[in-house]
Amino acid sequence: MKQIIFDCDNTFGVENCDVDDGLALLYLLGSSEARIHGVTVTYGNHKLKTVYETTCGMLKDLGRTDIPIKRGGGRAGDYKSEAAEYLAEMAARFCGELSILATGSLTNLQGAYERDARFFENVKEIVLMGGITEPLVFSK
């Protein structure tokens, strides 16, 4: 079973916004191969407040208030957040086992790395899904 944190900018149900994050969350919730330890939210498809409220409402409607939701970065460069702290703590706790599915801005991942320089070494894998239209450059 995959141990997962879903890092997203979910706007499922918000008028004129993308539904991809919400569909991914529904898929994860329905999968017998995934254990979701938490959802971390960030800006992207909409402002952080909207993304957070949308995600809280969605999990409440689905009867999954047992899954923690952590607020993350609200804008580019906003790296200190409860989401970043949570990601770093969970990566250390589940060292080598935790998968992160990131569908929003990567602000929370940067924040987790700034909190713990071993963050990327501690996670098993990071799966990125999004509408990026420019080249990505990765470096440790």
Coordinates of N, CA and C in Angstrom, one line a residue:
M1 N 0.8 -1.2 0.0 CA 0.0 0.0 0.0 C 0.9 1.2 0.0
K2 N 0.6 2.2 -0.9 CA 1.3 3.4 -0.9 C 0.9 4.4 0.2
Q3 N 1.9 5.0 0.9 CA 1.7 6.0 1.9 C 1.8 7.3 1.2
I4 N 0.7 8.1 1.2 CA 0.6 9.3 0.3 C 0.2 10.5 1.1
I5 N 0.8 11.6 0.7 CA 0.3 13.0 1.0 C 0.0 13.6 -0.3
F6 N -1.2 14.2 -0.4 CA -1.7 14.8 -1.6 C -1.5 16.3 -1.4
D7 N -0.6 16.9 -2.2 CA -0.3 18.4 -2.2 C -1.0 19.0 -3.4
C8 N -1.9 19.9 -3.1 CA -2.8 20.3 -4.3 C -3.3 21.7 -4.2
D9 N -3.9 22.2 -5.3 CA -4.6 23.5 -5.3 C -6.0 23.2 -5.8
N10 N -6.7 22.3 -5.1 CA -8.0 21.8 -5.4 C -9.1 22.9 -5.5
T11 N -9.7 22.9 -6.6 CA -10.8 23.9 -6.8 C -12.1 23.1 -7.4
F12 N -12.2 21.9 -7.1 CA -13.3 21.1 -7.6 C -14.6 21.7 -7.1
G13 N -15.4 22.1 -8.1 CA -16.7 22.7 -7.7 C -16.7 24.2 -7.7
V14 N -15.5 24.8 -7.8 CA -15.5 26.3 -7.9 C -15.7 26.7 -9.3
E15 N -16.6 27.6 -9.5 CA -17.0 28.1 -10.9 C -15.8 28.6 -11.7
N16 N -15.7 28.1 -12.9 CA -14.6 28.5 -13.8 C -13.2 28.1 -13.4
C17 N -13.1 27.0 -12.6 CA -11.8 26.5 -12.2 C -11.7 25.1 -12.5
D18 N -10.4 24.6 -12.5 CA -10.1 23.3 -12.9 C -10.6 22.3 -11.9
V19 N -10.9 21.1 -12.3 CA -11.4 20.0 -11.5 C -10.4 18.8 -11.3
D20 N -9.3 18.9 -11.9 CA -8.3 17.8 -12.0 C -7.9 17.4 -10.6
D21 N -7.6 18.4 -9.7 CA -7.2 18.0 -8.3 C -8.2 17.2 -7.6
G22 N -9.5 17.7 -7.7 CA -10.6 17.0 -7.0 C -10.8 15.6 -7.5
L23 N -10.6 15.5 -8.9 CA -10.8 14.1 -9.4 C -9.7 13.2 -9.0
A24 N -8.5 13.7 -8.9 CA -7.3 12.9 -8.4 C -7.6 12.5 -6.9
L25 N -8.1 13.5 -6.1 CA -8.4 13.2 -4.7 C -9.5 12.1 -4.6
L26 N -10.5 12.2 -5.4 CA -11.5 11.2 -5.4 C -11.0 9.8 -5.8
Y27 N -10.1 9.8 -6.7 CA -9.5 8.5 -7.1 C -8.6 7.9 -6.0
L28 N -7.8 8.8 -5.4 CA -7.0 8.3 -4.2 C -7.9 7.7 -3.1
L29 N -9.0 8.5 -2.8 CA -9.9 8.0 -1.7 C -10.5 6.7 -2.0
G30 N -10.7 6.4 -3.3 CA -11.4 5.2 -3.7 C -10.4 4.0 -3.9
S31 N -9.1 4.3 -3.9 CA -8.1 3.3 -4.2 C -7.8 2.4 -2.9
S32 N -7.8 1.1 -3.1 CA -7.5 0.2 -2.0 C -5.9 0.1 -1.9
E33 N -5.2 0.7 -2.8 CA -3.8 0.7 -2.8 C -3.1 1.9 -2.2
A34 N -3.9 2.9 -1.8 CA -3.4 4.2 -1.3 C -3.9 4.5 0.1
R35 N -3.0 4.9 1.0 CA -3.4 5.4 2.3 C -3.0 6.9 2.3
I36 N -4.0 7.7 2.4 CA -3.8 9.2 2.4 C -3.6 9.6 3.8
H37 N -2.4 10.1 4.1 CA -2.1 10.6 5.5 C -2.5 12.0 5.7
G38 N -2.6 12.8 4.6 CA -3.0 14.1 4.7 C -3.1 14.8 3.4
V39 N -3.7 16.0 3.4 CA -3.8 16.8 2.2 C -3.2 18.2 2.6
T40 N -2.2 18.6 1.8 CA -1.6 19.9 2.0 C -2.1 20.8 0.8
V41 N -2.4 22.0 1.1 CA -3.0 22.8 0.0 C -2.1 24.1 -0.2
T42 N -2.2 24.6 -1.4 CA -1.4 25.7 -1.9 C -2.2 26.5 -2.8
Y43 N -1.7 27.7 -3.1 CA -2.3 28.6 -4.2 C -2.0 27.9 -5.5
G44 N -2.7 28.5 -6.5 CA -2.5 28.0 -7.9 C -3.8 28.2 -8.7
N45 N -4.7 27.2 -8.7 CA -5.9 27.4 -9.4 C -6.8 28.5 -8.8
H46 N -6.5 28.9 -7.6 CA -7.2 30.0 -6.9 C -6.4 30.4 -5.7
K47 N -6.9 31.4 -5.0 CA -6.3 31.8 -3.7 C -6.3 30.7 -2.7
L48 N -5.4 30.8 -1.8 CA -5.2 29.7 -0.8 C -6.5 29.5 0.0
K49 N -7.2 30.6 0.4 CA -8.4 30.5 1.2 C -9.4 29.7 0.5
T50 N -9.6 29.9 -0.8 CA -10.6 29.2 -1.6 C -10.2 27.7 -1.7
V51 N -8.9 27.5 -2.0 CA -8.5 26.1 -2.1 C -8.7 25.3 -0.8
Y52 N -8.3 26.0 0.3 CA -8.5 25.3 1.6 C -9.9 25.0 1.9
E53 N -10.8 26.0 1.8 CA -12.2 25.8 2.1 C -12.8 24.8 1.2
T54 N -12.5 24.8 -0.1 CA -13.0 23.8 -1.1 C -12.6 22.4 -0.7
T55 N -11.3 22.2 -0.3 CA -10.8 20.9 0.1 C -11.5 20.4 1.4
C56 N -11.6 21.3 2.4 CA -12.3 21.0 3.6 C -13.7 20.6 3.4
G57 N -14.4 21.3 2.6 CA -15.8 21.0 2.2 C -15.9 19.7 1.5
M58 N -15.0 19.4 0.6 CA -15.1 18.2 -0.2 C -14.9 17.0 0.7
L59 N -13.9 17.0 1.6 CA -13.6 15.9 2.5 C -14.8 15.7 3.5
K60 N -15.3 16.9 4.0 CA -16.5 16.8 4.9 C -17.7 16.1 4.2
D61 N -18.0 16.5 2.9 CA -19.1 16.0 2.2 C -18.9 14.5 1.9
L62 N -17.6 14.0 1.8 CA -17.3 12.6 1.6 C -17.2 11.8 2.9
G63 N -17.4 12.5 4.0 CA -17.3 11.8 5.3 C -15.8 11.4 5.7
R64 N -14.9 12.2 5.2 CA -13.5 11.9 5.5 C -12.8 13.0 6.2
T65 N -13.4 13.4 7.3 CA -12.8 14.5 8.2 C -11.7 13.9 9.0
D66 N -11.4 12.6 8.9 CA -10.3 12.0 9.6 C -8.9 12.3 8.9
I67 N -9.0 12.9 7.7 CA -7.8 13.2 6.9 C -7.4 14.6 7.2
P68 N -6.2 14.9 7.8 CA -5.8 16.2 8.1 C -5.6 17.0 6.8
I69 N -5.9 18.3 6.9 CA -5.7 19.3 5.8 C -4.8 20.4 6.4
K70 N -3.7 20.7 5.7 CA -2.8 21.7 6.2 C -2.7 22.8 5.2
R71 N -2.7 24.0 5.7 CA -2.6 25.2 4.8 C -1.1 25.4 4.4
G72 N -0.9 25.7 3.2 CA 0.4 25.9 2.7 C 0.7 27.3 2.2
G73 N 1.6 27.4 1.2 CA 2.0 28.7 0.7 C 0.8 29.4 0.0
G74 N 0.7 30.7 0.2 CA -0.4 31.5 -0.4 C 0.1 32.3 -1.6
R75 N 1.4 32.2 -1.9 CA 1.9 32.9 -3.0 C 3.4 32.5 -3.2
A76 N 3.9 32.8 -4.4 CA 5.3 32.5 -4.6 C 6.2 33.0 -3.5
G77 N 7.2 32.2 -3.1 CA 8.1 32.6 -2.0 C 7.6 32.4 -0.6
D78 N 6.3 32.0 -0.5 CA 5.7 31.8 0.9 C 6.0 30.3 1.3
Y79 N 7.2 30.1 1.9 CA 7.6 28.8 2.2 C 7.4 28.3 3.6
K80 N 7.1 29.2 4.5 CA 6.9 28.9 5.9 C 5.4 28.7 6.1
S81 N 5.0 27.4 6.4 CA 3.6 27.1 6.5 C 3.4 25.8 7.3
E82 N 2.2 25.6 7.8 CA 1.9 24.4 8.4 C 2.0 23.2 7.5
A83 N 1.7 23.4 6.2 CA 1.8 22.3 5.2 C 3.3 21.9 5.0
A84 N 4.2 22.9 4.9 CA 5.6 22.6 4.8 C 6.1 21.8 6.0
E85 N 5.7 22.3 7.2 CA 6.1 21.6 8.4 C 5.6 20.2 8.4
Y86 N 4.4 20.0 8.1 CA 3.7 18.7 8.1 C 4.4 17.7 7.1
L87 N 4.7 18.2 5.9 CA 5.4 17.4 4.9 C 6.8 17.0 5.4
A88 N 7.5 17.9 6.0 CA 8.9 17.5 6.5 C 8.8 16.5 7.6
E89 N 7.8 16.7 8.5 CA 7.6 15.7 9.6 C 7.2 14.4 9.1
M90 N 6.3 14.3 8.2 CA 5.8 13.0 7.7 C 6.9 12.3 6.9
A91 N 7.6 13.1 6.1 CA 8.7 12.4 5.3 C 9.7 11.8 6.3
A92 N 10.1 12.5 7.4 CA 11.0 11.9 8.3 C 10.4 10.7 9.0
R93 N 9.1 10.8 9.4 CA 8.4 9.7 10.1 C 8.3 8.4 9.2
F94 N 8.0 8.6 7.9 CA 7.8 7.5 7.0 C 9.0 7.4 6.0
C95 N 10.2 7.6 6.5 CA 11.4 7.7 5.7 C 11.5 6.6 4.7
G96 N 11.6 6.9 3.5 CA 11.7 5.9 2.4 C 10.4 5.3 2.0
E97 N 9.3 5.7 2.6 CA 8.0 5.0 2.3 C 7.0 6.0 1.8
L98 N 7.2 7.3 2.0 CA 6.1 8.3 1.7 C 6.2 8.8 0.2
S99 N 5.1 8.7 -0.4 CA 4.9 9.3 -1.8 C 4.1 10.6 -1.7
I100 N 4.6 11.5 -2.4 CA 3.9 12.8 -2.5 C 3.4 13.0 -3.9
L101 N 2.1 13.2 -4.0 CA 1.4 13.6 -5.3 C 1.2 15.1 -5.2
A102 N 1.9 15.8 -6.1 CA 1.8 17.3 -6.1 C 1.1 17.7 -7.4
T103 N 0.0 18.4 -7.3 CA -0.8 18.8 -8.4 C -0.9 20.4 -8.4
G104 N -0.3 21.0 -7.5 CA -0.4 22.5 -7.5 C 1.0 23.1 -7.6
S105 N 1.1 24.3 -7.1 CA 2.5 25.0 -7.0 C 3.3 24.1 -6.1
L106 N 4.6 24.2 -6.2 CA 5.5 23.4 -5.4 C 6.1 24.2 -4.2
T107 N 5.4 25.2 -3.8 CA 5.8 26.0 -2.7 C 5.9 25.2 -1.4
N108 N 5.0 24.3 -1.2 CA 5.0 23.5 0.1 C 6.2 22.6 0.1
L109 N 6.6 22.0 -1.1 CA 7.8 21.2 -1.1 C 9.0 21.9 -0.9
Q110 N 9.1 23.1 -1.4 CA 10.3 24.0 -1.1 C 10.4 24.3 0.3
G111 N 9.2 24.6 0.9 CA 9.2 24.9 2.4 C 9.6 23.8 3.2
A112 N 9.2 22.5 2.8 CA 9.6 21.3 3.6 C 11.1 21.1 3.5
Y113 N 11.7 21.4 2.3 CA 13.1 21.3 2.1 C 13.8 22.3 3.0
E114 N 13.3 23.5 3.0 CA 14.0 24.6 3.8 C 13.9 24.2 5.3
R115 N 12.8 23.5 5.7 CA 12.7 23.1 7.1 C 13.6 21.9 7.4
D116 N 13.8 21.0 6.5 CA 14.6 19.8 6.7 C 15.4 19.5 5.4
A117 N 16.7 19.8 5.4 CA 17.5 19.6 4.2 C 17.5 18.1 3.7
R118 N 17.0 17.2 4.5 CA 17.0 15.8 4.1 C 15.6 15.4 3.5
F119 N 14.7 16.4 3.4 CA 13.3 16.1 2.9 C 13.3 15.3 1.7
F120 N 14.0 15.7 0.6 CA 13.9 15.0 -0.6 C 14.5 13.6 -0.6
E121 N 15.5 13.4 0.3 CA 16.1 12.1 0.5 C 15.1 11.2 1.3
N122 N 14.3 11.8 2.2 CA 13.4 11.0 3.0 C 12.2 10.5 2.3
V123 N 11.7 11.2 1.2 CA 10.5 10.7 0.5 C 10.9 9.6 -0.4
K124 N 10.0 8.7 -0.6 CA 10.2 7.6 -1.6 C 10.1 8.2 -3.0
E125 N 9.1 9.0 -3.3 CA 8.9 9.5 -4.6 C 8.0 10.7 -4.6
I126 N 8.2 11.6 -5.6 CA 7.3 12.7 -5.7 C 6.8 12.6 -7.2
V127 N 5.5 12.6 -7.3 CA 4.8 12.5 -8.6 C 4.2 13.9 -8.8
L128 N 4.6 14.5 -9.9 CA 4.1 15.9 -10.3 C 3.1 15.7 -11.4
M129 N 2.0 16.4 -11.2 CA 1.0 16.4 -12.2 C 0.5 17.9 -12.3
G130 N 0.5 18.5 -13.5 CA 0.1 19.8 -13.6 C 0.2 20.3 -15.0
G131 N -0.1 21.6 -15.2 CA -0.2 22.2 -16.5 C 1.0 23.1 -16.7
I132 N 2.2 22.7 -16.4 CA 3.4 23.5 -16.6 C 3.7 23.6 -18.1
T133 N 4.0 24.8 -18.5 CA 4.3 25.1 -19.9 C 5.7 25.5 -20.1
E134 N 6.5 25.6 -19.1 CA 7.9 26.0 -19.3 C 8.8 24.9 -18.8
P135 N 10.1 24.8 -19.2 CA 11.0 23.7 -18.8 C 11.2 23.8 -17.3
L136 N 11.3 22.6 -16.7 CA 11.6 22.4 -15.2 C 13.1 22.1 -15.1
V137 N 13.7 22.7 -14.1 CA 15.1 22.3 -13.8 C 15.1 21.9 -12.4
F138 N 15.6 20.6 -12.1 CA 15.7 20.1 -10.8 C 17.1 20.0 -10.4
S139 N 17.4 20.3 -9.1 CA 18.7 20.2 -8.6 C 18.6 20.1 -7.1
K140 N 19.4 19.2 -6.5 CA 19.4 19.1 -5.0 C 20.3 20.1 -4.4

